CSV table of C-alpha atoms in Angstrom, one decimal:
chain,number,residue,atom,x,y,z
C,185,MET,CA,0.0,0.0,0.0
C,186,GLN,CA,1.1,3.6,-0.6
C,187,VAL,CA,1.0,6.3,2.1
C,188,GLN,CA,2.2,9.8,1.9
C,189,TRP,CA,1.4,12.4,4.5
C,190,PHE,CA,3.7,15.4,5.2
C,191,PRO,CA,1.5,18.5,6.0
C,192,GLY,CA,3.1,21.9,6.4
C,193,HIS,CA,3.2,21.8,10.2
C,194,MET,CA,5.6,18.8,10.0
C,195,ALA,CA,8.1,20.7,7.8
C,196,LYS,CA,7.9,23.5,10.3
C,197,ALA,CA,8.4,21.1,13.2
C,198,LEU,CA,11.5,19.7,11.6
C,199,ARG,CA,13.0,23.2,11.4
C,200,LEU,CA,12.1,23.8,15.0
C,201,VAL,CA,13.8,20.6,16.1
C,202,LYS,CA,16.9,21.6,14.3
C,203,GLU,CA,16.9,25.1,15.9
C,204,GLN,CA,16.3,23.8,19.4
C,205,LEU,CA,18.8,21.0,19.2
C,206,LYS,CA,21.6,23.2,20.6
C,207,THR,CA,19.6,24.0,23.7
C,208,VAL,CA,19.3,20.4,24.9
C,209,ASP,CA,21.7,17.9,26.4
C,210,ILE,CA,20.1,14.7,25.0
C,211,VAL,CA,17.3,13.6,22.7
C,212,ILE,CA,14.7,11.0,23.5
C,213,GLU,CA,13.6,9.4,20.3
C,214,VAL,CA,10.3,7.7,20.9
C,215,CYS,CA,9.4,4.8,18.6
C,216,ASP,CA,6.6,2.1,18.6
C,217,ALA,CA,7.9,-1.2,20.0
C,218,ARG,CA,5.7,-3.1,17.6
C,219,ALA,CA,7.6,-1.7,14.6
C,220,PRO,CA,11.0,-0.6,15.9
C,221,ILE,CA,12.4,0.0,12.4
C,222,SER,CA,9.5,1.5,10.5
C,223,SER,CA,8.7,3.9,13.4
C,224,ARG,CA,12.2,5.5,13.3
C,225,ASN,CA,12.4,8.6,11.2
C,226,ASN,CA,15.6,8.7,9.2
C,227,GLU,CA,15.0,12.4,8.4
C,228,LEU,CA,15.1,13.1,12.2
C,229,SER,CA,18.1,11.0,12.6
C,230,SER,CA,20.1,13.0,10.0
C,231,ILE,CA,19.1,16.2,11.8
C,232,LEU,CA,20.1,14.8,15.2
C,233,ASN,CA,23.4,13.8,13.7
C,234,ASN,CA,25.9,13.1,16.6
C,235,LYS,CA,23.6,14.4,19.4
C,236,LYS,CA,23.5,12.0,22.3
C,237,ARG,CA,20.2,10.2,22.4
C,238,VAL,CA,18.2,7.4,24.1
C,239,ILE,CA,15.6,5.5,22.2
C,240,ALA,CA,12.4,4.7,24.0
C,241,PHE,CA,10.5,1.9,22.3
C,242,ASN,CA,7.0,2.8,23.6
C,243,LYS,CA,3.7,0.9,23.7
C,244,SER,CA,5.7,-2.2,24.6
C,245,SER,CA,2.6,-3.7,26.4
C,246,LEU,CA,1.0,-4.0,22.9
C,247,ALA,CA,4.0,-5.9,21.5
C,248,ASP,CA,4.7,-9.6,21.3
C,249,ASP,CA,6.8,-10.3,24.5
C,250,THR,CA,8.9,-12.9,22.7
C,251,VAL,CA,9.8,-10.6,19.9
C,252,THR,CA,10.5,-7.8,22.4
C,253,GLN,CA,13.0,-10.0,24.1
C,254,GLN,CA,14.7,-10.7,20.8
C,255,TRP,CA,14.9,-6.9,20.2
C,256,GLU,CA,16.4,-6.4,23.6
C,257,SER,CA,19.1,-9.1,23.0
C,258,TYR,CA,19.9,-7.5,19.6
C,259,LEU,CA,20.1,-4.0,20.9
C,260,ASN,CA,22.3,-4.9,23.8
C,261,ASN,CA,25.0,-5.5,21.2
C,262,CYS,CA,24.5,-2.0,19.8
C,263,GLU,CA,26.0,1.2,21.1
C,264,GLU,CA,22.8,3.2,21.4
C,265,LEU,CA,21.1,3.8,24.7
C,266,PHE,CA,17.6,2.3,24.7
C,267,VAL,CA,14.7,1.3,26.9
C,268,PHE,CA,11.3,-0.4,26.3
C,269,THR,CA,8.6,1.6,27.8
C,270,ASP,CA,4.8,1.8,28.1
C,271,ALA,CA,3.3,5.1,29.2
C,272,LEU,CA,0.0,3.6,30.3
C,273,THR,CA,1.5,0.9,32.6
C,274,HIS,CA,4.6,3.0,33.5
C,275,LYS,CA,6.9,0.1,32.4
C,276,GLY,CA,10.4,1.3,31.9
C,277,VAL,CA,9.6,4.9,32.8
C,278,LYS,CA,11.8,4.9,35.9
C,279,THR,CA,14.6,3.4,33.9
C,280,LEU,CA,14.3,6.1,31.3
C,281,SER,CA,14.4,8.8,34.0
C,282,ASN,CA,17.5,7.2,35.5
C,283,ILE,CA,19.3,7.1,32.2
C,284,LEU,CA,18.6,10.8,31.6
C,285,ILE,CA,19.5,12.0,35.0
C,286,ASN,CA,22.4,9.7,36.0
C,287,LYS,CA,24.2,9.1,32.8
C,288,ILE,CA,23.9,12.6,31.4
C,289,SER,CA,24.2,14.8,34.5
C,290,ALA,CA,27.4,13.0,35.5
C,291,ASN,CA,29.1,14.4,32.4
C,292,MET,CA,27.8,17.9,32.7
C,293,ARG,CA,30.1,20.8,33.7
C,294,TYR,CA,27.5,22.7,35.7
C,295,ASN,CA,25.1,21.7,38.4
C,296,ARG,CA,21.7,22.2,36.6
C,297,ALA,CA,18.7,20.3,35.3
C,298,VAL,CA,19.2,18.0,32.3
C,299,LYS,CA,17.4,19.3,29.3
C,300,ALA,CA,16.0,16.6,26.9
C,301,MET,CA,14.1,17.0,23.7
C,302,VAL,CA,11.4,14.4,22.9
C,303,VAL,CA,11.0,13.5,19.2
C,304,GLY,CA,9.3,10.9,17.1
C,305,LEU,CA,6.6,10.1,14.7
C,306,PRO,CA,2.9,11.0,15.3
C,307,ASN,CA,1.0,8.8,17.8
C,308,VAL,CA,4.0,6.9,19.2
C,309,GLY,CA,3.1,8.2,22.6
C,310,LYS,CA,5.5,11.0,23.2
C,311,SER,CA,3.2,13.2,25.3
C,312,MET,CA,1.8,10.2,27.2
C,313,LEU,CA,5.3,9.2,28.0
C,314,ILE,CA,6.1,12.6,29.3
C,315,ASN,CA,2.8,12.5,31.4
C,316,SER,CA,3.9,9.2,32.8
C,317,LEU,CA,7.2,10.8,33.9
C,318,THR,CA,5.4,13.8,35.4
C,319,GLN,CA,2.4,11.9,36.8
C,320,SER,CA,0.3,14.8,35.6
C,321,SER,CA,-1.4,16.0,32.5
C,322,GLY,CA,0.9,18.8,31.6
C,323,ALA,CA,1.1,17.8,27.9
C,324,LYS,CA,-1.9,17.3,25.6
C,325,THR,CA,-2.4,13.6,24.7
C,326,GLY,CA,-4.6,11.6,22.4
C,327,ASN,CA,-4.6,8.4,20.5
C,328,ARG,CA,-4.5,10.0,17.1
C,329,PRO,CA,-1.7,11.5,15.1
C,330,GLY,CA,-0.9,15.2,15.2
C,331,VAL,CA,-2.2,16.2,18.7
C,332,THR,CA,0.9,18.1,19.9
C,333,ARG,CA,1.3,21.0,17.4
C,334,GLY,CA,3.9,23.2,19.1
C,335,ASN,CA,7.1,22.8,21.1
C,336,GLN,CA,6.5,23.0,24.8
C,337,TRP,CA,8.8,22.7,27.8
C,338,ILE,CA,7.7,20.5,30.7
C,339,ARG,CA,9.5,20.6,34.1
C,340,ILE,CA,9.6,17.0,35.3
C,341,ASN,CA,11.5,17.9,38.5
C,342,SER,CA,14.5,20.0,39.6
C,343,GLU,CA,16.8,17.5,37.8
C,344,LEU,CA,15.0,17.1,34.4
C,345,HIS,CA,13.3,19.3,31.9
C,346,LEU,CA,11.7,18.0,28.7
C,347,LEU,CA,10.9,19.7,25.4
C,348,ASP,CA,7.9,18.0,23.8
C,349,THR,CA,7.7,18.4,20.0
C,350,PRO,CA,5.1,17.6,17.4
C,351,GLY,CA,5.1,14.2,15.7
C,352,VAL,CA,6.9,14.3,12.4
C,353,LEU,CA,6.8,11.7,9.6
C,354,MET,CA,9.5,11.3,6.9
C,355,PRO,CA,8.7,13.4,3.8
C,356,LYS,CA,8.5,10.3,1.7
C,357,ILE,CA,7.7,6.7,2.9
C,358,GLU,CA,9.8,4.7,0.6
C,359,SER,CA,8.7,1.1,1.2
C,360,GLU,CA,5.3,-0.5,1.1
C,361,GLU,CA,6.2,-2.4,4.3
C,362,ASP,CA,6.8,0.8,6.2
C,363,ALA,CA,3.6,2.3,4.8
C,364,PHE,CA,1.6,-0.6,6.0
C,365,ASN,CA,3.3,-0.8,9.4
C,366,LEU,CA,2.8,3.0,10.0
C,367,ALA,CA,-0.8,2.8,9.0
C,368,ALA,CA,-1.5,-0.3,11.1
C,369,ILE,CA,-0.1,1.3,14.3
C,370,GLY,CA,-1.8,4.6,13.8
C,371,CYS,CA,1.2,6.9,12.9
C,372,VAL,CA,-0.7,8.3,9.9
C,373,LYS,CA,-4.2,9.6,9.6
C,374,ASP,CA,-6.7,6.8,8.6
C,375,THR,CA,-8.3,9.3,6.1
C,376,ILE,CA,-5.3,9.3,3.8
C,377,PHE,CA,-5.2,5.6,2.9
C,378,ASP,CA,-7.6,2.9,1.8
C,379,LYS,CA,-8.7,1.4,5.1
C,380,TYR,CA,-10.3,-1.6,3.5
C,381,ALA,CA,-7.1,-2.4,1.7
C,382,ALA,CA,-5.2,-1.9,4.9
C,383,CYS,CA,-7.6,-4.3,6.7
C,384,LYS,CA,-7.0,-6.9,4.1
C,385,GLU,CA,-3.3,-6.6,4.7
C,386,ILE,CA,-3.9,-6.9,8.5
C,387,ILE,CA,-5.9,-10.1,7.9
C,388,GLN,CA,-3.1,-11.4,5.7
C,389,PHE,CA,-0.5,-10.6,8.4
C,390,LEU,CA,-2.5,-12.2,11.2
C,391,LYS,CA,-3.1,-15.4,9.1
C,392,LEU,CA,0.6,-15.7,8.6
C,393,LYS,CA,2.0,-14.6,12.0
C,394,TYR,CA,-0.8,-14.8,14.6
C,395,PRO,CA,-3.5,-17.1,13.3
C,396,HIS,CA,-4.5,-18.1,16.9
C,397,LEU,CA,-5.2,-14.5,17.8
C,398,LEU,CA,-7.3,-14.0,14.6
C,399,LYS,CA,-9.3,-17.1,15.3
C,400,ALA,CA,-9.8,-16.3,19.0
C,401,ARG,CA,-10.8,-12.6,18.6
C,402,TYR,CA,-13.3,-13.1,15.8
C,403,LYS,CA,-14.4,-16.6,16.7
C,404,LEU,CA,-13.3,-18.0,13.3
C,405,GLU,CA,-12.9,-21.7,12.8
C,406,ASN,CA,-11.6,-21.7,9.3
C,407,ILE,CA,-9.2,-18.9,8.2
C,408,ASP,CA,-8.0,-20.6,5.1
C,409,LYS,CA,-10.1,-18.3,2.9
C,410,PRO,CA,-9.6,-15.2,0.8
C,411,ASP,CA,-9.2,-12.0,2.9
C,412,ASP,CA,-12.4,-10.5,1.6
C,413,GLU,CA,-14.4,-13.6,2.7
C,414,LEU,CA,-12.9,-13.4,6.2
C,415,ILE,CA,-13.8,-9.8,6.6
C,416,SER,CA,-17.3,-10.6,5.5
C,417,ASP,CA,-17.4,-13.5,8.0
C,418,ILE,CA,-16.3,-11.2,10.8
C,419,ALA,CA,-19.0,-8.7,9.8
C,420,LEU,CA,-21.7,-11.4,10.0
C,421,LYS,CA,-20.5,-12.7,13.3
C,422,ARG,CA,-20.6,-9.1,14.7
C,423,GLY,CA,-24.0,-8.4,13.2
C,424,PHE,CA,-22.8,-5.6,11.0
C,425,ILE,CA,-25.8,-5.8,8.6
C,426,LEU,CA,-27.4,-2.8,6.8
C,427,LYS,CA,-31.0,-2.5,5.9
C,428,GLY,CA,-31.8,-4.9,3.1
C,429,GLY,CA,-29.3,-7.5,4.4
C,430,GLU,CA,-26.2,-6.0,2.9
C,431,ILE,CA,-23.0,-6.4,4.9
C,432,ASP,CA,-21.7,-3.2,6.5
C,433,LEU,CA,-18.1,-3.5,5.4
C,434,ASN,CA,-17.2,0.0,6.4
C,435,ARG,CA,-18.2,-0.6,10.0
C,436,CYS,CA,-16.4,-3.9,10.0
C,437,THR,CA,-13.3,-2.3,8.5
C,438,ASP,CA,-13.3,0.4,11.2
C,439,ILE,CA,-13.5,-2.3,14.0
C,440,ILE,CA,-10.7,-4.5,12.6
C,441,TYR,CA,-8.4,-1.5,12.1
C,442,ASP,CA,-9.0,0.0,15.5
C,443,GLU,CA,-8.7,-3.3,17.3
C,444,PHE,CA,-5.4,-4.1,15.6
C,445,LYS,CA,-4.0,-0.6,16.2
C,446,ASN,CA,-5.1,-0.5,19.9
C,447,GLY,CA,-3.9,-4.0,20.8
C,448,VAL,CA,-7.4,-5.4,21.4
C,449,ILE,CA,-6.6,-8.4,19.1
C,450,GLY,CA,-3.6,-9.3,21.2
C,451,LYS,CA,0.1,-8.7,21.7
C,452,ILE,CA,1.5,-8.3,18.2
C,453,SER,CA,4.9,-7.3,16.7
C,454,LEU,CA,5.2,-6.3,13.1
C,455,GLN,CA,9.0,-6.4,12.9
C,456,SER,CA,11.6,-8.6,14.5
C,457,PRO,CA,15.4,-8.2,14.5
C,458,HIS,CA,15.7,-11.1,12.1
C,459,ILE,CA,14.8,-8.8,9.2
C,460,ILE,CA,17.9,-6.7,9.7
């Protein structure tokens, strides 16, 4: 599938990130633990250049635990600082705070708060992660891309200040795999791609990687069918019928997409380190 979404405010946000970079000590790059490669923005990486950073793979409670362990083993052999976090359950949040305060402040010349910039794609949970650190609602949050529109400083405590930035996609999504992954985890608005086509790809993926979750969630006995038929089967089981007996595919599509994106179907990972 093809996805392109780079509105004007994202180009502006990229410029602001570049301008503010010199004011911070470290960058927190927030990614989605379900798609650790697709949810990293190469455009941001080139801007950050050699700036010290820690990668927070957020929403880890939605990811396949086995695959997450594989990622942790792989990343332990890399030089980058990383932590798997979940803003809703507070998993890894204390570890992230300790990395920021202990590892950075130890190398600082003056006794002052560590200043960190939070960057990442839309809807990877940047503001929610900040809220988890602050235990307050200082930053706007919402499970849809593009909620934070302007840079805002948040004082976590006397030792740590964070700069929240708007979510920024890459100007061009090169691969169809990345396009699907970003659509499936909600990093792009669902109004800019064919949601029915995306749901067919979701069904294909589940049949291949997580057939037990597909069967269990939608009470399907036989999934050895074309994707269109399976979507129709799900619609019938959920009672999504229009007047006249026609299947309400739009409603079924919305349900499948939302349940996949929000982890209702089960713990799922779209990428493993084996693809590297």
